[in-house]
PDB file of C-alpha atoms in Angstrom:
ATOM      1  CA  UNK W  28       0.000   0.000   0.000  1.00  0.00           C
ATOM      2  CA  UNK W  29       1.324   3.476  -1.316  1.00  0.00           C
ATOM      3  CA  UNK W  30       0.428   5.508   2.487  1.00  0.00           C
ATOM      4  CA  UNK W  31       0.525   2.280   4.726  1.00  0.00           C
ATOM      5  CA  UNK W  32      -0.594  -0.535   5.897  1.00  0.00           C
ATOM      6  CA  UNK W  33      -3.884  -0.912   7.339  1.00  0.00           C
ATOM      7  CA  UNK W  34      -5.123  -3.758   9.680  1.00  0.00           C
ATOM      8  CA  UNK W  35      -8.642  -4.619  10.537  1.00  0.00           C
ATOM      9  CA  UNK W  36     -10.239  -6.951  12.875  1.00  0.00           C
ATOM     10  CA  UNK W  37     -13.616  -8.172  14.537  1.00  0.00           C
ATOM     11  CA  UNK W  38     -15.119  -5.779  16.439  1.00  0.00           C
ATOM     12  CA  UNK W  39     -14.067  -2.114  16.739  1.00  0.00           C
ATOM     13  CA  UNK W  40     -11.173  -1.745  19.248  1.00  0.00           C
ATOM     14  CA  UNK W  41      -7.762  -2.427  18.117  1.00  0.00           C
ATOM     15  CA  UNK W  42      -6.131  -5.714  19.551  1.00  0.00           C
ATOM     16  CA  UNK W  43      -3.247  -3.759  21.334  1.00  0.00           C
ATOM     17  CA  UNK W  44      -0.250  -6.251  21.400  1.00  0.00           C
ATOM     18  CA  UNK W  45      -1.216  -7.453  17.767  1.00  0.00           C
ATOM     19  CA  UNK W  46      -1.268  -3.465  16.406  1.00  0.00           C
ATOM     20  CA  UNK W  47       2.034  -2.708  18.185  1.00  0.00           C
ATOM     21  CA  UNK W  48       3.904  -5.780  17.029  1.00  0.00           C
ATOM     22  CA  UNK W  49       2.831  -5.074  13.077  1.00  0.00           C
ATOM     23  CA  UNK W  50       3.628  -1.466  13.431  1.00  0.00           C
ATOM     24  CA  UNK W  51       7.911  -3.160  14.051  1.00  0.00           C
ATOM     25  CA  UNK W  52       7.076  -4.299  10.264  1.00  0.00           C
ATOM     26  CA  UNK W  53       5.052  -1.776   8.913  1.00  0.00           C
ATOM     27  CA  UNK W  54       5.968   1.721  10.139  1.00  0.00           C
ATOM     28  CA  UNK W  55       2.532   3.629   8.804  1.00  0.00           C
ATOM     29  CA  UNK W  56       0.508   1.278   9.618  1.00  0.00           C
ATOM     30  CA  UNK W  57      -2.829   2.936  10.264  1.00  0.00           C
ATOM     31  CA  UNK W  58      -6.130   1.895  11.727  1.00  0.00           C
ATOM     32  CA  UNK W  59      -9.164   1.159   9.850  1.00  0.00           C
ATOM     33  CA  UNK W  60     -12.520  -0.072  11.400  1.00  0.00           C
ATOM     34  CA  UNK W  61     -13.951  -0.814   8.380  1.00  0.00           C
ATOM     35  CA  UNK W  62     -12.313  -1.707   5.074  1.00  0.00           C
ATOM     36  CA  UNK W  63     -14.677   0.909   3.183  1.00  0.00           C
ATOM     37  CA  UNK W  64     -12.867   3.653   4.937  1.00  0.00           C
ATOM     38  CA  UNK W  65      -9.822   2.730   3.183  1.00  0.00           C
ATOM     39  CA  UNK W  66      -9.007   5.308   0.227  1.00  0.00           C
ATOM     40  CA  UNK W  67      -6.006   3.422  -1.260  1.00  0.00           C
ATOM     41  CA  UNK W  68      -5.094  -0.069  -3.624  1.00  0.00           C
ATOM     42  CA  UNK W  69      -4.630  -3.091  -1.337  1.00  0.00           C
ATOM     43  CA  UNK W  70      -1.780  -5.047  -2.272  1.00  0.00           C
ATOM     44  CA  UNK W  71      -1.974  -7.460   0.289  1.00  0.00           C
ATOM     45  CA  UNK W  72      -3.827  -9.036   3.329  1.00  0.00           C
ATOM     46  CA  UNK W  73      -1.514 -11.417   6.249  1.00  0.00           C
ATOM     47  CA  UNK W  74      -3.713 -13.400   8.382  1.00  0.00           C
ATOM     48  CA  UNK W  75      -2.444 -15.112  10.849  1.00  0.00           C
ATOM     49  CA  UNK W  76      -3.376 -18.716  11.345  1.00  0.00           C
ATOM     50  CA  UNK W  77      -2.864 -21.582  14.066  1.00  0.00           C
ATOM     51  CA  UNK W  78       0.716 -22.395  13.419  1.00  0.00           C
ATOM     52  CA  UNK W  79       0.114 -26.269  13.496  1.00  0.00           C
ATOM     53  CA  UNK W  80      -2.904 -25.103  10.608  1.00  0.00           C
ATOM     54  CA  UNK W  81      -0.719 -22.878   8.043  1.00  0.00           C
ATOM     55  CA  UNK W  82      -0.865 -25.401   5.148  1.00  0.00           C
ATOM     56  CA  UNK W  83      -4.636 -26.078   5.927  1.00  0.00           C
ATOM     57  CA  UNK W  84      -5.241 -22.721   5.785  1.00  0.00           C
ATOM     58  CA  UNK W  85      -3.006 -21.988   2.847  1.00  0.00           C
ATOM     59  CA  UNK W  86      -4.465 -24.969   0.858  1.00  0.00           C
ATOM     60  CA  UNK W  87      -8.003 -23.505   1.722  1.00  0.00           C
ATOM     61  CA  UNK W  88      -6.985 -19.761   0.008  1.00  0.00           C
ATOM     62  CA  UNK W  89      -5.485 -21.676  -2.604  1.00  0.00           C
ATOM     63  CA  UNK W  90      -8.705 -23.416  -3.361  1.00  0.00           C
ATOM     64  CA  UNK W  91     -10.871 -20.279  -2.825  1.00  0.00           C
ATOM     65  CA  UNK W  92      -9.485 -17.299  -3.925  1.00  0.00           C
ATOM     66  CA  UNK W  93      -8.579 -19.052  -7.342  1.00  0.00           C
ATOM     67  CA  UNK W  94      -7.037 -16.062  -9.639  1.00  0.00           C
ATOM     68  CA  UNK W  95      -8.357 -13.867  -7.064  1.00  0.00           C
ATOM     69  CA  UNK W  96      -5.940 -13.459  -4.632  1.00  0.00           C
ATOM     70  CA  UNK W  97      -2.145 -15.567  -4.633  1.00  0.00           C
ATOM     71  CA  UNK W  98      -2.002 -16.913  -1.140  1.00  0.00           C
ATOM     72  CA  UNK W  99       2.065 -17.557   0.027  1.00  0.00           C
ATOM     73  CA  UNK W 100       3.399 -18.358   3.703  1.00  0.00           C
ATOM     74  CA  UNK W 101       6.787 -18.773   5.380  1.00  0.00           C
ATOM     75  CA  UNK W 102       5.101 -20.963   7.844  1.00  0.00           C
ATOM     76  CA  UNK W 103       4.229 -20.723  11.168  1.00  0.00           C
ATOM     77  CA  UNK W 104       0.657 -19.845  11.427  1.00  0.00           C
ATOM     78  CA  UNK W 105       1.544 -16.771   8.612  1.00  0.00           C
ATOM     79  CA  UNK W 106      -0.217 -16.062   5.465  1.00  0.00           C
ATOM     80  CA  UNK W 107       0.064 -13.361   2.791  1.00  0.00           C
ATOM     81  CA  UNK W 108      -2.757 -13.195   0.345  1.00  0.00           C
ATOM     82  CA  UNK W 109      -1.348 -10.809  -2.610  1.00  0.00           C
ATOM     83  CA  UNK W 110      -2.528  -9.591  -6.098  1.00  0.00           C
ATOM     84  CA  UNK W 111      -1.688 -12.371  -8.548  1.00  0.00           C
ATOM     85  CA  UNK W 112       1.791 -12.146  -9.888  1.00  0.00           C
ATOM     86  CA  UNK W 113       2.549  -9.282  -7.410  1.00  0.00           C
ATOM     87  CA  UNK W 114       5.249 -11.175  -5.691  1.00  0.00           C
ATOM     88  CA  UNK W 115       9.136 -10.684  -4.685  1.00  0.00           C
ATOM     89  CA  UNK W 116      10.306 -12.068  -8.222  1.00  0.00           C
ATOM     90  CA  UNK W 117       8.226  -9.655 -10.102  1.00  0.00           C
ATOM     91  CA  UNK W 118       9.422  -6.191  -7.374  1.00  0.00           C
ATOM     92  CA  UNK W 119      12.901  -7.446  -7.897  1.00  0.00           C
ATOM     93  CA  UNK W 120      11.940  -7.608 -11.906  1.00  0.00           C
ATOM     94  CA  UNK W 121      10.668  -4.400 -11.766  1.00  0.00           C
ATOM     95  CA  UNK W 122      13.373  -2.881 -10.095  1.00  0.00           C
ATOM     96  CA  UNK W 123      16.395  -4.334 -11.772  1.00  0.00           C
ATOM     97  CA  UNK W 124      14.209  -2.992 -15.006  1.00  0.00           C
ATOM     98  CA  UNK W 125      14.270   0.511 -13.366  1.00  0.00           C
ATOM     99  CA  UNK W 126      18.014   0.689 -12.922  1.00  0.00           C
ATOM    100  CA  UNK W 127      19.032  -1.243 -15.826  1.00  0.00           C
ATOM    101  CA  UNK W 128      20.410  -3.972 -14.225  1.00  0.00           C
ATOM    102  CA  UNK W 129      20.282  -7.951 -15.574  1.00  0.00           C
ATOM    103  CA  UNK W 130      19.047 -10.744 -13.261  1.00  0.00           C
ATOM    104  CA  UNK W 131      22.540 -12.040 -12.927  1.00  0.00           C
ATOM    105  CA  UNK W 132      23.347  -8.873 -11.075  1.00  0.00           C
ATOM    106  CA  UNK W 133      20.981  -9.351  -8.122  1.00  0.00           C
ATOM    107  CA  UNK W 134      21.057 -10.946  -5.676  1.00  0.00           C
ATOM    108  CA  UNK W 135      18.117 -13.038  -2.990  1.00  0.00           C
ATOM    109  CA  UNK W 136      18.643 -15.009  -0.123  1.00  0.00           C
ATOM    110  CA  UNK W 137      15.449 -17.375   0.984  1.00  0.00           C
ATOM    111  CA  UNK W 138      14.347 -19.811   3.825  1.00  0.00           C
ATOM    112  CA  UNK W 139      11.026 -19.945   3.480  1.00  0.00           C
ATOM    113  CA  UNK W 140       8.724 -22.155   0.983  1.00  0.00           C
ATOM    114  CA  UNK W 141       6.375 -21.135  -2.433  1.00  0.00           C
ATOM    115  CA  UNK W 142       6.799 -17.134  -1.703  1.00  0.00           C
ATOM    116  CA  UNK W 143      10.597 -17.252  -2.921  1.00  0.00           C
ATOM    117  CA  UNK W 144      11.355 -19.596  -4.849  1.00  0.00           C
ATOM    118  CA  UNK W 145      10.361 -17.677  -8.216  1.00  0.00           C
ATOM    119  CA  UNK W 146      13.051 -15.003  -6.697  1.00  0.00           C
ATOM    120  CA  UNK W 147      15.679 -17.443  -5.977  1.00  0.00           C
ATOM    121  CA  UNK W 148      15.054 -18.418  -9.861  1.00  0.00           C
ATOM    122  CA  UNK W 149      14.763 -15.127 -11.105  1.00  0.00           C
ATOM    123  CA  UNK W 150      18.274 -13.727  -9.402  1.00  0.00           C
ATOM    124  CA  UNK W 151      21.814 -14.624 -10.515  1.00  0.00           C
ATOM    125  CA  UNK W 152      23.228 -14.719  -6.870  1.00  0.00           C
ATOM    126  CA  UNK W 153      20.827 -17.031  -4.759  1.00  0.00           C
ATOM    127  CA  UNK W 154      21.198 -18.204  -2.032  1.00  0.00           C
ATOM    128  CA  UNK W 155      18.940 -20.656   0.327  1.00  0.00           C
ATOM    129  CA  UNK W 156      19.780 -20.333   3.930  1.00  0.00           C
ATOM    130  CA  UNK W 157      21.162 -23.565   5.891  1.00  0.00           C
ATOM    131  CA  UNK W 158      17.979 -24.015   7.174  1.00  0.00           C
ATOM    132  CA  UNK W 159      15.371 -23.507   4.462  1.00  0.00           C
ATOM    133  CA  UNK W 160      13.244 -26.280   3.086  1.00  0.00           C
ATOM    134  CA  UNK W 161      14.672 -28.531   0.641  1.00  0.00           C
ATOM    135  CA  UNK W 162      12.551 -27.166  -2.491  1.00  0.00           C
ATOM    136  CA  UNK W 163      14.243 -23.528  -1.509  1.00  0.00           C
ATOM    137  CA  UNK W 164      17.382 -25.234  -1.883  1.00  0.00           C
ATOM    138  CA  UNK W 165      16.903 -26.812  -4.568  1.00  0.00           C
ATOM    139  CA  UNK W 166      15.610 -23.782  -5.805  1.00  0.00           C
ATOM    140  CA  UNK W 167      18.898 -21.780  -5.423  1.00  0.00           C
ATOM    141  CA  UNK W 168      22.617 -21.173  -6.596  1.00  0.00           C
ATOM    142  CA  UNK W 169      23.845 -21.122  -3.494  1.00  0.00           C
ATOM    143  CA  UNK W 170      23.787 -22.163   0.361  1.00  0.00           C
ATOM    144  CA  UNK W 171      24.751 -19.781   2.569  1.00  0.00           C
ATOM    145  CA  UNK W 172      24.844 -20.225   6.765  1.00  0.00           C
ATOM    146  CA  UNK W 173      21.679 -20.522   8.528  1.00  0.00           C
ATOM    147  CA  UNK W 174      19.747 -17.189  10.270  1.00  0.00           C
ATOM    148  CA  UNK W 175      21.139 -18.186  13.445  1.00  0.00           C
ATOM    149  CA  UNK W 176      24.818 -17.887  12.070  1.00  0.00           C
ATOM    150  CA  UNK W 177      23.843 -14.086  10.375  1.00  0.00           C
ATOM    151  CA  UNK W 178      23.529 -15.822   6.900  1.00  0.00           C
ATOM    152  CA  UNK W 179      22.853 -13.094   4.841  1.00  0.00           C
ATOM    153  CA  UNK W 180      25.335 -10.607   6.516  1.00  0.00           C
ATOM    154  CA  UNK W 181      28.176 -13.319   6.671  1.00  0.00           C
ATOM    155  CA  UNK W 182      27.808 -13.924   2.764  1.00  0.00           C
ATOM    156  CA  UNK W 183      27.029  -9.631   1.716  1.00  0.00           C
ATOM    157  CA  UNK W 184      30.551  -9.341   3.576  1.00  0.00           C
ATOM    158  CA  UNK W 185      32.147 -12.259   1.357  1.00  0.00           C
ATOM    159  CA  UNK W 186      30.549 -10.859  -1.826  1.00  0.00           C
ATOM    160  CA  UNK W 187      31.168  -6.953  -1.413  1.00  0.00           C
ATOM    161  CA  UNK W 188      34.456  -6.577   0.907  1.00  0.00           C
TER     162      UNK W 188
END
């Protein structure tokens, strides 16, 4: 969203702990009681899930939302429901289009499952962290250390110093 993120939820006080941990992520994140009130293109909705249901959930959106809405998730009980073909591949596209730069000059690092892989693809320097699921692996050029071990710092420092 161009002037922030927006959340809504059931009812018309703001869950408190939920509101403040978004606005880490999100840093215009504004309230909206009702989704009428919002004056600006949605790009994307994140509900969060049961962790132990993620892929239920995700299969569900996937079944539902059908060319309506691309459902991803990293896991644990989170869901992103996009515009169709609005994803990290087609931003990084976009901007290596904008500067005039090739795929092979970029650069993605990845852990989590069907929300990267097209970037990991896409960019000549990819790199699937230590931990990341096998298909994100496979998916990339590269391994690089796990999140624990700083991954992506550790290997910017090996490629630009």
């Amino acid at each position: 969203m161009r002037s922030g993120k927006r959340i809504l939820s059931e009812g018309n006080s703001k869950p408190g702990a939920f509101f403040d941990l978004t606005k880490i992520y999100y840093h215009r994140l504004k309230w909206a009681d009702d989704l009428k009130e919002v004056k600006d293109q949605i790009l994307k909705f994140a509900p969060t899930v049961p962790e132990e249901k993620t892929y239920f959930y995700y299969d569900m959106f996937c079944e539902r939302l059908k060319g309506k809405a691309e459902p991803t998730t990293s896991g644990h009980g989170s869901i992103d429901l996009i515009v169709p073909g609005c994803h990290k591949a087609s931003g990084i596209r976009r901007l290596a289009e904008r500067w005039g730069i090739s795929p092979e000059q970029c650069a993605a690092f990845g852990d989590g499952r069907q929300r990267i892989l097209k970037m990991l693809q896409y960019c000549g320097y990819s790199y699937a962290m230590e931990n990341a699921a096998p298909d994100v692996k496979r998916a990339a050029k590269h391994i690089c250390p796990s999140n624990e071990e700083d991954g992506v710092l550790v290997t910017l420092e090996k490629l630009f110093f």
